[in-house]
Short mmCIF file of C-alpha atoms and ligand atoms in Angstrom, two decimals:
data_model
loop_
_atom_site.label_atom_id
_atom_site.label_comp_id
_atom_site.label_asym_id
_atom_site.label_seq_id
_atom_site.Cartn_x
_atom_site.Cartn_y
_atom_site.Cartn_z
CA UNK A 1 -4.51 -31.34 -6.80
CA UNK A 2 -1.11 -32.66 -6.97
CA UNK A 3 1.96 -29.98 -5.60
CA UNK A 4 3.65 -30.02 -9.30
CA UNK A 5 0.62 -27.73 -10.50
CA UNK A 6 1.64 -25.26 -7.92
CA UNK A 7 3.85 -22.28 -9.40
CA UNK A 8 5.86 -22.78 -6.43
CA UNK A 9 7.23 -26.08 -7.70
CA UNK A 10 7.36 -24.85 -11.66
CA UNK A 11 3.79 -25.14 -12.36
CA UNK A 12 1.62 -22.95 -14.16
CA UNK A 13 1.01 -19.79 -12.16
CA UNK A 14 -2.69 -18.76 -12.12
CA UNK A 15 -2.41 -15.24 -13.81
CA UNK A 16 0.08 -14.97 -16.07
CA UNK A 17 0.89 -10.64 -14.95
CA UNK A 18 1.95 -9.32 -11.98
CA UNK A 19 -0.78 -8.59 -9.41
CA UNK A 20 -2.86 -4.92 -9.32
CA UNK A 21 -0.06 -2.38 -7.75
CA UNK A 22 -2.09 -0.94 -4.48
CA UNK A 23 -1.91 2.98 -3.81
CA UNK A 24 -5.80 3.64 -4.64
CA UNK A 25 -5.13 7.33 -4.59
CA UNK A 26 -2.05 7.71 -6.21
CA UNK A 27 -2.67 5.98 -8.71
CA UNK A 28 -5.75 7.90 -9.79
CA UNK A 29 -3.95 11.50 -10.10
CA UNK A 30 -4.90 12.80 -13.29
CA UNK A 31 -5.65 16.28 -14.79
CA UNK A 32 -8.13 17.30 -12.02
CA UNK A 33 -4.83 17.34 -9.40
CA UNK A 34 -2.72 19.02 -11.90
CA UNK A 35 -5.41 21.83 -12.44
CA UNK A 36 -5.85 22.69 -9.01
CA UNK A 37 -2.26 22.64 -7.81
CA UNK A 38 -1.70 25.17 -11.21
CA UNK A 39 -4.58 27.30 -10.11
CA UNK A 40 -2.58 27.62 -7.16
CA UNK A 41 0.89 27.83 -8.26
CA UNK A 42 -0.63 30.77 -10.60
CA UNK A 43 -2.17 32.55 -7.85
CA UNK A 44 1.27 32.35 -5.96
CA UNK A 45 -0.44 31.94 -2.51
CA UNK A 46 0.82 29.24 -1.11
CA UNK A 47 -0.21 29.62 2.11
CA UNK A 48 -3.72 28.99 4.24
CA UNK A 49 -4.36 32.34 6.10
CA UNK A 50 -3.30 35.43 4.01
CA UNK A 51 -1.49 35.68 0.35
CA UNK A 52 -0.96 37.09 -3.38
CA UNK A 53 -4.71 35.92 -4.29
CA UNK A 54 -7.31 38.26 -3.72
CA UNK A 55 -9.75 36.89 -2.83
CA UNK A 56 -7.75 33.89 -1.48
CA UNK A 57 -8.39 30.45 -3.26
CA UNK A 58 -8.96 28.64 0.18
CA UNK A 59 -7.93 25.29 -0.95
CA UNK A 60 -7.54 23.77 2.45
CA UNK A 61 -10.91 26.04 4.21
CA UNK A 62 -12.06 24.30 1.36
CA UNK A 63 -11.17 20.81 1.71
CA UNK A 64 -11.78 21.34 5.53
CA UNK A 65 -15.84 22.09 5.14
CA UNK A 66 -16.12 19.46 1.93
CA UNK A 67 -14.11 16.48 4.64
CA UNK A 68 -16.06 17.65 7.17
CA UNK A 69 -19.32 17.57 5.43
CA UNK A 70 -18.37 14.20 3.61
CA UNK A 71 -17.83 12.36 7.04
CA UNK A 72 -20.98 13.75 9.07
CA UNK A 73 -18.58 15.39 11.80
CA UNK A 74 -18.78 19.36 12.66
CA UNK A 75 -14.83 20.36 12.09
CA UNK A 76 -11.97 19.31 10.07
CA UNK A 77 -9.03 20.59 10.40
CA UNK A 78 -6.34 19.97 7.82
CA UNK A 79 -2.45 19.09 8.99
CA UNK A 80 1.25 18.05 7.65
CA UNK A 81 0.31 14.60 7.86
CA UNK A 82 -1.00 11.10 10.07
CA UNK A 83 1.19 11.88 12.57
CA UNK A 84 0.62 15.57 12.91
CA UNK A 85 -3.01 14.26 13.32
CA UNK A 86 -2.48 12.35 15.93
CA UNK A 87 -0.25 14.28 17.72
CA UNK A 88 -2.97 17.31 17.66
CA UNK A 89 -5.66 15.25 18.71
CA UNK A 90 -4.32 13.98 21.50
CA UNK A 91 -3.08 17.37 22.53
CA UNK A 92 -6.39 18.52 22.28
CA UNK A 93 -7.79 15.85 24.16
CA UNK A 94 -5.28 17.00 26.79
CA UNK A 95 -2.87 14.06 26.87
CA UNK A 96 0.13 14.51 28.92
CA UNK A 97 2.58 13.74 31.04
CA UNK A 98 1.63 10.92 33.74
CA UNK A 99 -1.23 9.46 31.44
CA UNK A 100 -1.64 6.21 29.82
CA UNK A 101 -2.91 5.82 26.23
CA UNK A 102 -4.29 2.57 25.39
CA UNK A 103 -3.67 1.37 21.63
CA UNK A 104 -3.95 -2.08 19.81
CA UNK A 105 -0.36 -4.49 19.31
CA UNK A 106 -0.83 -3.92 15.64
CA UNK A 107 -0.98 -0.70 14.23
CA UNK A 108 1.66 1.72 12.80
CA UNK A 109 4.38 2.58 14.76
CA UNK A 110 3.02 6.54 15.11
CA UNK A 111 -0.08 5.92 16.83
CA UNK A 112 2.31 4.84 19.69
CA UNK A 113 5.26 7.59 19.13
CA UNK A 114 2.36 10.36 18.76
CA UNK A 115 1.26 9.10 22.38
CA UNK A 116 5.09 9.90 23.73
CA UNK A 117 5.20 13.03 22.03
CA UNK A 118 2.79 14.08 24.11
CA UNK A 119 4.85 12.72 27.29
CA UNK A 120 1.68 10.18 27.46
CA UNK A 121 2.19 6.31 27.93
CA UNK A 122 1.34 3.90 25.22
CA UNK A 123 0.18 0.88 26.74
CA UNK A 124 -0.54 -1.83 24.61
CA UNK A 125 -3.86 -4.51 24.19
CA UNK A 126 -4.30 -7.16 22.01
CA UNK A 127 -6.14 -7.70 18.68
CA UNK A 128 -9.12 -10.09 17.75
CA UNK A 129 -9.65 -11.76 14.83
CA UNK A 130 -10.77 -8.82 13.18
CA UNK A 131 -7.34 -7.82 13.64
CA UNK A 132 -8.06 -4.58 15.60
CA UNK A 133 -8.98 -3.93 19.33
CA UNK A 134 -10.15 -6.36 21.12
CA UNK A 135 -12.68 -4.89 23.58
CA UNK A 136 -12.35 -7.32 26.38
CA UNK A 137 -8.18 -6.76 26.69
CA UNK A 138 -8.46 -3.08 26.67
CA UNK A 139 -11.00 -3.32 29.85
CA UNK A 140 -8.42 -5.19 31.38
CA UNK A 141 -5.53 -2.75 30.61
CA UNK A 142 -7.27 0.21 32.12
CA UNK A 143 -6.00 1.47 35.66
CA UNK A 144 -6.03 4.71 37.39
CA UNK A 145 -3.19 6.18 34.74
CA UNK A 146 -5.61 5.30 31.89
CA UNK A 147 -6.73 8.39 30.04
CA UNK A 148 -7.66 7.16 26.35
CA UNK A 149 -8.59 4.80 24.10
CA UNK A 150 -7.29 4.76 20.39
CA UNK A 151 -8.77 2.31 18.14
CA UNK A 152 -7.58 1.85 15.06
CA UNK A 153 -9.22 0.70 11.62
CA UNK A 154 -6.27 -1.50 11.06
CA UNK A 155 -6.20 -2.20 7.05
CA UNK A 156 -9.50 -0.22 6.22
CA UNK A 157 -11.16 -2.76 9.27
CA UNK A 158 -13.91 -1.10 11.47
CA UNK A 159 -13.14 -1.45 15.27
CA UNK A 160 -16.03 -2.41 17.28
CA UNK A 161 -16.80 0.80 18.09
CA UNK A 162 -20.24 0.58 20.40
CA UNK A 163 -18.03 -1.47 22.82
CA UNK A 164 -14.77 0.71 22.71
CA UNK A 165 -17.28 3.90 23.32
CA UNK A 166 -19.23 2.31 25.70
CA UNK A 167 -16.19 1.03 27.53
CA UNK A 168 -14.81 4.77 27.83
CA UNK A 169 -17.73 6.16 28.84
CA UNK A 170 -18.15 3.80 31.52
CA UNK A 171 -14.51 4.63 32.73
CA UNK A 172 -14.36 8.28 31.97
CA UNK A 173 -12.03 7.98 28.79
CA UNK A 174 -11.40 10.08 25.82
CA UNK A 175 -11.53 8.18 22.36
CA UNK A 176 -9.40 9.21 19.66
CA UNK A 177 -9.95 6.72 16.27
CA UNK A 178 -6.70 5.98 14.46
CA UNK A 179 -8.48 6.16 11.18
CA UNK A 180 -5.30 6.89 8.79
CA UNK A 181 -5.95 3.34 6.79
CA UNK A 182 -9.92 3.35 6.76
CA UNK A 183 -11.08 6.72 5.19
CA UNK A 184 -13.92 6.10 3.96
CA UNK A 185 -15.22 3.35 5.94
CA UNK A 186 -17.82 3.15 8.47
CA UNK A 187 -19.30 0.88 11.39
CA UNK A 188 -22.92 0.71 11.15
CA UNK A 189 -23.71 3.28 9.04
CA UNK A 190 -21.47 5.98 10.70
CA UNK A 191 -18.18 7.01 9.09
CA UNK A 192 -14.75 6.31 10.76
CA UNK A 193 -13.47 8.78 12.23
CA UNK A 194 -16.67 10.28 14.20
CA UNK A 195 -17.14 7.99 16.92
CA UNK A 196 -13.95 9.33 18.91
CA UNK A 197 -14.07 12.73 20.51
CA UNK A 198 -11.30 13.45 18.72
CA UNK A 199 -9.98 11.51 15.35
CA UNK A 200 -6.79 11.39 12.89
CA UNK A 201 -6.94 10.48 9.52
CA UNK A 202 -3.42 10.32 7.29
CA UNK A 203 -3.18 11.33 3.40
CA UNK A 204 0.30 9.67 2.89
CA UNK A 205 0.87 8.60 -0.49
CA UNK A 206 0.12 4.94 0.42
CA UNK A 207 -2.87 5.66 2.13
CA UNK A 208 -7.03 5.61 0.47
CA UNK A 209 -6.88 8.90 -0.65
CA UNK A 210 -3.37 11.18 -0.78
CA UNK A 211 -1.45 14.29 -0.94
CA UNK A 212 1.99 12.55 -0.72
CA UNK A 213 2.00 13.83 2.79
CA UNK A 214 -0.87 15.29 4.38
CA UNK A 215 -3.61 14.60 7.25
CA UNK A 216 -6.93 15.95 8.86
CA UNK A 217 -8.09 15.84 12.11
CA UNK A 218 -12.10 15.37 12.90
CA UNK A 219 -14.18 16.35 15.99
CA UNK A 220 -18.32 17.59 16.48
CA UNK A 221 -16.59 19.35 19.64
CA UNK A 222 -15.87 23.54 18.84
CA UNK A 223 -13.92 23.47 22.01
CA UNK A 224 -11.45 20.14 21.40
CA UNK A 225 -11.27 21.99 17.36
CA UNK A 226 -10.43 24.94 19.06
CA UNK A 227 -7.44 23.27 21.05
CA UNK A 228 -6.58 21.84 18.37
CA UNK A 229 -6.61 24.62 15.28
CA UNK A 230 -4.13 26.53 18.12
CA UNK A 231 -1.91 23.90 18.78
CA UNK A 232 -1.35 23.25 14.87
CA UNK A 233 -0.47 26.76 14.61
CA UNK A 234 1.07 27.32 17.41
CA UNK A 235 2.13 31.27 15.90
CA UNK A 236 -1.14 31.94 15.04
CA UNK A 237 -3.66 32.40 18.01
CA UNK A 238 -3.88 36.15 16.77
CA UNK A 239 -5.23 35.16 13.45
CA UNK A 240 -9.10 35.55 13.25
CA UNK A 241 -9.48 34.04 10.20
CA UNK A 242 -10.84 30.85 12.44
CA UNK A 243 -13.81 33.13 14.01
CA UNK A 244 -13.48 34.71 17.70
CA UNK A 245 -11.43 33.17 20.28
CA UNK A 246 -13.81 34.42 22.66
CA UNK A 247 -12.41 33.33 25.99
CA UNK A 248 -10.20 30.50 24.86
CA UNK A 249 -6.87 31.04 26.34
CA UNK A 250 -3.50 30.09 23.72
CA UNK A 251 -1.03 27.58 24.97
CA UNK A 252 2.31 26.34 22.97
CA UNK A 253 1.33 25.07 19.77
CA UNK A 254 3.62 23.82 17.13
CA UNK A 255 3.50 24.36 13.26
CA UNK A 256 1.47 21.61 11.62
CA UNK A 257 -0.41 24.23 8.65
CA UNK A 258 -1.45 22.80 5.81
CA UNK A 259 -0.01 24.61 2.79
CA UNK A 260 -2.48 25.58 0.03
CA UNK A 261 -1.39 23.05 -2.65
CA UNK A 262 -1.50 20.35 -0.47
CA UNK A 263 -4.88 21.46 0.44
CA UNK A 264 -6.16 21.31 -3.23
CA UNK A 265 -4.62 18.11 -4.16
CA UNK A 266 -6.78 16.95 -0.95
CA UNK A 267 -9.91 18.33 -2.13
CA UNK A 268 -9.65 16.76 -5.80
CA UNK A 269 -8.98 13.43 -3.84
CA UNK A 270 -11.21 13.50 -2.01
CA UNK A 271 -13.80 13.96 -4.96
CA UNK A 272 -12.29 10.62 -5.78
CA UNK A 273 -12.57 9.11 -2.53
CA UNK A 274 -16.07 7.06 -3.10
CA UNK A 275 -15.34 5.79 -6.72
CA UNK A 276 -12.13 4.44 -5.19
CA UNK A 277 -14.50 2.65 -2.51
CA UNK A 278 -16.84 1.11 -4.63
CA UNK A 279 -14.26 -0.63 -6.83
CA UNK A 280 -12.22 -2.36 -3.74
CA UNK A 281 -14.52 -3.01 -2.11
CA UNK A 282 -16.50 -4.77 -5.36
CA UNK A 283 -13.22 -6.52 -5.63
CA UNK A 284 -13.45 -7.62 -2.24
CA UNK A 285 -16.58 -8.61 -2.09
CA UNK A 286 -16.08 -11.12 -5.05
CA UNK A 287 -13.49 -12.57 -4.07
CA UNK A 288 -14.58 -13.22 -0.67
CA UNK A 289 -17.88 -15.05 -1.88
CA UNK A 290 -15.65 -16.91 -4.44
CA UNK A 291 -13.55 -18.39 -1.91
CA UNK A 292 -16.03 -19.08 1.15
CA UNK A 293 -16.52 -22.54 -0.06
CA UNK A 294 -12.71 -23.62 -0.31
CA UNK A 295 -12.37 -22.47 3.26
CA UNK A 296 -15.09 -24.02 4.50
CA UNK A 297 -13.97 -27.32 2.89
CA UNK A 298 -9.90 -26.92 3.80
CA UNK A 299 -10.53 -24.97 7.09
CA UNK A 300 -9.29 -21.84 6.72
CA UNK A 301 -10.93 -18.35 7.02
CA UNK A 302 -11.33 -14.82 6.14
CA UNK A 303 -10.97 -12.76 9.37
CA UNK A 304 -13.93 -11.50 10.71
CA UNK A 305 -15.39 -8.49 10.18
CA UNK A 306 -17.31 -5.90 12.98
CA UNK A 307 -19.12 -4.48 10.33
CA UNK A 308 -18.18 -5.98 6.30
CA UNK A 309 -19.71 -3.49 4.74
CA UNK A 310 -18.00 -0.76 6.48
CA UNK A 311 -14.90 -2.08 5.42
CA UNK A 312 -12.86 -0.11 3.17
CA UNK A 313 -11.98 -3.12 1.02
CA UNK A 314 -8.29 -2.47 1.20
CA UNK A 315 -6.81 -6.10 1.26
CA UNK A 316 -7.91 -9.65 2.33
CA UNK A 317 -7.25 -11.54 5.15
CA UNK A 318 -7.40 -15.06 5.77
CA UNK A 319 -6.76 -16.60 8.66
CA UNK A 320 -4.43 -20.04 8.46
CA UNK A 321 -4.21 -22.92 11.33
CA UNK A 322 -0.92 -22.05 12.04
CA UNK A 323 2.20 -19.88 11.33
CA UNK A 324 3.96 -22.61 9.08
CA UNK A 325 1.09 -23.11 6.88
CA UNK A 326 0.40 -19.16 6.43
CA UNK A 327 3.91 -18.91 5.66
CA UNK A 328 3.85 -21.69 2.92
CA UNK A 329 0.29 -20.49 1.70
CA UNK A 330 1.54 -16.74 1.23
CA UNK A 331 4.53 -17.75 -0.79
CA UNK A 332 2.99 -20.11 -2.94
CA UNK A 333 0.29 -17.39 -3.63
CA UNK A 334 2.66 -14.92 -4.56
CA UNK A 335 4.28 -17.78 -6.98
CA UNK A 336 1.17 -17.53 -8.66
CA UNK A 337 1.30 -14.09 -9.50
CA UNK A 338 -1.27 -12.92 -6.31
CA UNK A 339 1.43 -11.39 -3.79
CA UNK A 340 0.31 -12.16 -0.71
CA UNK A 341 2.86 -11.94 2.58
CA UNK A 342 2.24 -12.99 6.33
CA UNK A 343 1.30 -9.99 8.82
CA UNK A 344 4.04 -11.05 11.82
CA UNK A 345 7.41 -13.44 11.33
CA UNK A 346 9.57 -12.66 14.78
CA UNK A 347 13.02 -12.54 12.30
CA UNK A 348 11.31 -9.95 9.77
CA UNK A 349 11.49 -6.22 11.51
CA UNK A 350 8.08 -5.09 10.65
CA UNK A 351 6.72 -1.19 12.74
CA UNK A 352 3.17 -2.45 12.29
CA UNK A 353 3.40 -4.87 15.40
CA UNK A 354 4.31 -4.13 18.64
CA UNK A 355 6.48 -6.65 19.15
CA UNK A 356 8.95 -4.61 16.08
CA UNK A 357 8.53 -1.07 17.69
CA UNK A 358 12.68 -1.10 19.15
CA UNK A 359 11.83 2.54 20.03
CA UNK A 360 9.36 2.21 22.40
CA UNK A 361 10.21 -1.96 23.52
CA UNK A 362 12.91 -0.34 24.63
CA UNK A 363 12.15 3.33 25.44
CA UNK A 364 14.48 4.68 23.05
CA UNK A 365 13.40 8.97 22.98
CA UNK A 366 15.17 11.81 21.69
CA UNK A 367 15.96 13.09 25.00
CA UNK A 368 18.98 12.45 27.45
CA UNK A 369 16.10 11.65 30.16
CA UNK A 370 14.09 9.49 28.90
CA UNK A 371 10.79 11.01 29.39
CA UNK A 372 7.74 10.27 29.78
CA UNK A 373 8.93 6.65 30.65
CA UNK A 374 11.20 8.69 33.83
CA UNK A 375 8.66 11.05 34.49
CA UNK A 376 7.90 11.55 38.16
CA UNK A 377 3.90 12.26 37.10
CA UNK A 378 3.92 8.59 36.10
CA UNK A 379 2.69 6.35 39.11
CA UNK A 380 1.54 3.36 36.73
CA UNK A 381 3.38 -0.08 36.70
CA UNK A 382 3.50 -0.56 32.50
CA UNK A 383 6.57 -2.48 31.39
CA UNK A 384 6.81 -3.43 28.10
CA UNK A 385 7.84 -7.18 26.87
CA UNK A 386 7.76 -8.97 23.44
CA UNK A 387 5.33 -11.42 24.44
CA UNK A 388 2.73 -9.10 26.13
CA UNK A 389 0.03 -9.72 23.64
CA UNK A 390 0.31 -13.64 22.32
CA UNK A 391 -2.93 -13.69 21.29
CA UNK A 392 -2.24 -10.85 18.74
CA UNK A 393 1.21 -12.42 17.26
CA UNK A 394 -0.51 -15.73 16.97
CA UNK A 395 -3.24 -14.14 14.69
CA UNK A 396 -0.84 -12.43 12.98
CA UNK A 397 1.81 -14.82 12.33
CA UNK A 398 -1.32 -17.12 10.89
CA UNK A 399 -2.78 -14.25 9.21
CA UNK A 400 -2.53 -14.43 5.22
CA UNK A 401 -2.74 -11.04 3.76
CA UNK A 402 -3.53 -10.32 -0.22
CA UNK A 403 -3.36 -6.21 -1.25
CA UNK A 404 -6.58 -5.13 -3.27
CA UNK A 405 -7.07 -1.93 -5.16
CA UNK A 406 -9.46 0.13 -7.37
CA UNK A 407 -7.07 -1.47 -10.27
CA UNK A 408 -8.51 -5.15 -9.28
CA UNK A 409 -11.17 -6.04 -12.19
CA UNK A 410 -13.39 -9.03 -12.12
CA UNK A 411 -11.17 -10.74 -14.26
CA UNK A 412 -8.41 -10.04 -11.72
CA UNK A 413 -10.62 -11.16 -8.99
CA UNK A 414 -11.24 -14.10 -11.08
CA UNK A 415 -7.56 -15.04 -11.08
CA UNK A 416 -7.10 -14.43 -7.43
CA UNK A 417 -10.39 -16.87 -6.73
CA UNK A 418 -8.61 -19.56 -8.61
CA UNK A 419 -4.95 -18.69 -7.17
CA UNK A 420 -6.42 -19.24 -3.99
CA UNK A 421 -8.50 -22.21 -5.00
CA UNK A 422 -5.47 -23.82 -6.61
CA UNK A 423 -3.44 -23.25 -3.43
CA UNK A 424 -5.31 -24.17 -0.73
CA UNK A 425 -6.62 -28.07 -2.54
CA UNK A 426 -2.37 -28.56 -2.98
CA UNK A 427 -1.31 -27.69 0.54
CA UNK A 428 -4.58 -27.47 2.70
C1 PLP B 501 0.13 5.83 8.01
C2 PLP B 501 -0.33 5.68 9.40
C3 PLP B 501 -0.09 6.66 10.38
C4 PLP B 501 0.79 7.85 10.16
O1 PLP B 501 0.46 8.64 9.07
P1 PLP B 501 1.61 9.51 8.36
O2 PLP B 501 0.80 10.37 7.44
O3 PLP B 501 2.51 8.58 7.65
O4 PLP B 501 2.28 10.30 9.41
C5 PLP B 501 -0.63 6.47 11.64
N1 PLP B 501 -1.34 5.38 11.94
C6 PLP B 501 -1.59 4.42 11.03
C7 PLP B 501 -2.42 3.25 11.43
C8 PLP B 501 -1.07 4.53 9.74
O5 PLP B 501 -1.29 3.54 8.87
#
């Protein structure tokens, strides 16, 4: 196929409408939301633990047990948001100061700041081609500082999660899954978010499922939900609504409650959370089978998966044979009306890779000192430098990526097989 055809270079584009917006949950707020959050509003109990409503509503109790139960874990508990997640669970796991975190060059900036929050190191390990943890470079970042492990399903990809668990248990580690883009998803039959002793899942208004802001926190241990319920609510270690404290002993918590409309927004969602699934990942699936013959013949590739059917079916990936090409190949895409955009470009500030995170390249905190990087627990050697993970920013900057939603029909899929079709035969 001759360039000219390309919508690049004034051609034809291949759909003539913009491409599916993403935000699977968002989009999908209908009258079920807006009847819960009234029921709420009308009971005028906002709050989790006591209120107006006799007997209380108990939206988020609610969502808790129906998360819980949905996932196959023992306790959810639900929080302000991703962040808040993460920050609880590795307070619960007992991250602190002097400890190193391990966590993958691309993921969102707050699985690392949530590490330093808790005065813990993030230290940093390259990506695969599946685009999340690569097994072999976290056994080679571990030392005697190493406490944790946090994989994350990095655009609704499972991890390899028999070697990251096997890894920690060989070393001693704790596990907590960064699971805030993959609810839903699962790695050999088990959900996301139940490998890890302790795991954080976001409800952020771009995320699977959302509140606007929101997030949960999943463990089978009573003791780490224990640590954790009292650090979220860090006023509350009195309060027996969560059953007998029996010989757990309070530390300093901080205020990460769930309010009670948030809670039923999440528990509507979540109702939604499987239809959302099925359509992506139909999408995806379609797509993917009608392109596997134009890679093979122009030698490019969809990244590969630890588990495809696991996969949450948020976007597609294809990996290009090098940065220039991906670059071209993701604009001409987009020309044809199938946005697709490039997943690392070193001028284009980007807090999903590493080598973008100016707060923690350069150990930027919110205190005069410095800490944890100063910290006088610390006895490891980590120094952080832009081109600590090649290997990751060469998959990246080759990496192709193209959003999908529940909004993606087979006609739409249709469009995007012959986009990419089109594409790849003009510049491949
Ligand atoms: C969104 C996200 C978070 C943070 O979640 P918030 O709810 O925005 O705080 C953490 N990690 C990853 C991988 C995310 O995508």
């Amino acid at each position: 196929m001759s360039k000219d055809k390309l919508a690049l270079y004034g051609g034809q584009p291949a759909r003539p409408t913009a491409w599916p917006n993403t935000y699977p949950g968002a989009l999908s707020i209908g009258a079920e939301e807006e009847q819960a959050v009234l029921e709420v509003i009308r009971s005028q109990n906002l709050f989790r633990y006591y209120g107006a409503a006799t007997p209380s509503l108990n939206k988020v109790k609610s969502f808790e047990q129906a998360f819980a139960a949905y996932a196959g874990a023992k306790h959810a508990l639900g929080v302000t948001s991703g962040t808040a997640a993460l920050m609880t669970a590795l307070a619960a796991a007992g991250i602190g100061p002097g400890d190193e975190v391990i966590i993958p060059a691309y993921t969102w900036i707050a699985t690392a700041t949530a590490v330093v929050w808790n005065m813990g190191i993030p230290v940093i390990a390259e990506v695969d081609e599946t685009l999340t943890l690569d097994p072999d470079d976290v056994e080679r970042k571990i030392t005697p500082q190493t406490k944790a492990i946090m994989p994350v399903h990095m655009r609704g990809a499972p991890c390899n999660m028999e070697r990251l668990m096997a890894i920690a248990k060989k070393h001693g580690l704790m596990v907590i899954e960064d699971t805030a883009q993959a609810n839903g998803g699962y790695f050999r039959g088990q959900h996301l978010g139940t490998f890890g002793h302790i795991n954080a899942f976001s409800l952020q208004y771009s995320k699977m499922i959302t509140t606007g802001e929101g997030g949960a926190v999943l463990t089978n241990s009573h003791e780490l939900y224990r640590r954790a319920q009292a650090y979220h609510d860090g006023g509350g270690i009195w309060r027996k609504t969560e059953g007998d404290l029996g010989d757990f002993l309070p530390f300093t918590g901080v205020n990460f409650r769930m309010t009670e409309i948030t809670g039923a927004l999440a528990g509507i969602q979540l109702g939604r959370l499987e239809g959302l699934l099925a359509r992506q990942r139909a999408a995806k699936a379609r797509i993917t089978a009608g392109t596997a013959a134009i890679c093979q013949a122009k030698g490019f590739a969809a990244r590969p998966s630890n588990d495809a059917a696991g996969d949450v079916g948020v976007c597609l990936v294809y990996l290009l044979p090098d940065a220039d090409a991906a670059q071209l190949f993701a604009k001409a895409l987009s020309a044809e009306n199938i946005s697709a955009h490039t997943l690392f470009t070193p001028a284009v500030e980007d807090w999903h890779v590493y080598y973008h995170w100016g707060p923690i390249m350069e150990k930027r905190t919110a205190n005069r000192l410095g800490c944890p990087w100063t910290c006088p627990y610390y006895e490891g050697q980590y120094a952080y430098r832009p081109d600590a993970c090649p290997r990751s920013l060469e998959l990246l900057g080759r990496a192709v990526h193209v959003d999908l939603s529940p909004m993606v029909t087979d006609a739409d899929a249709d469009t995007a097989i012959a986009g990419i079709t089109k594409v790849a035969e003009a510049l491949l």
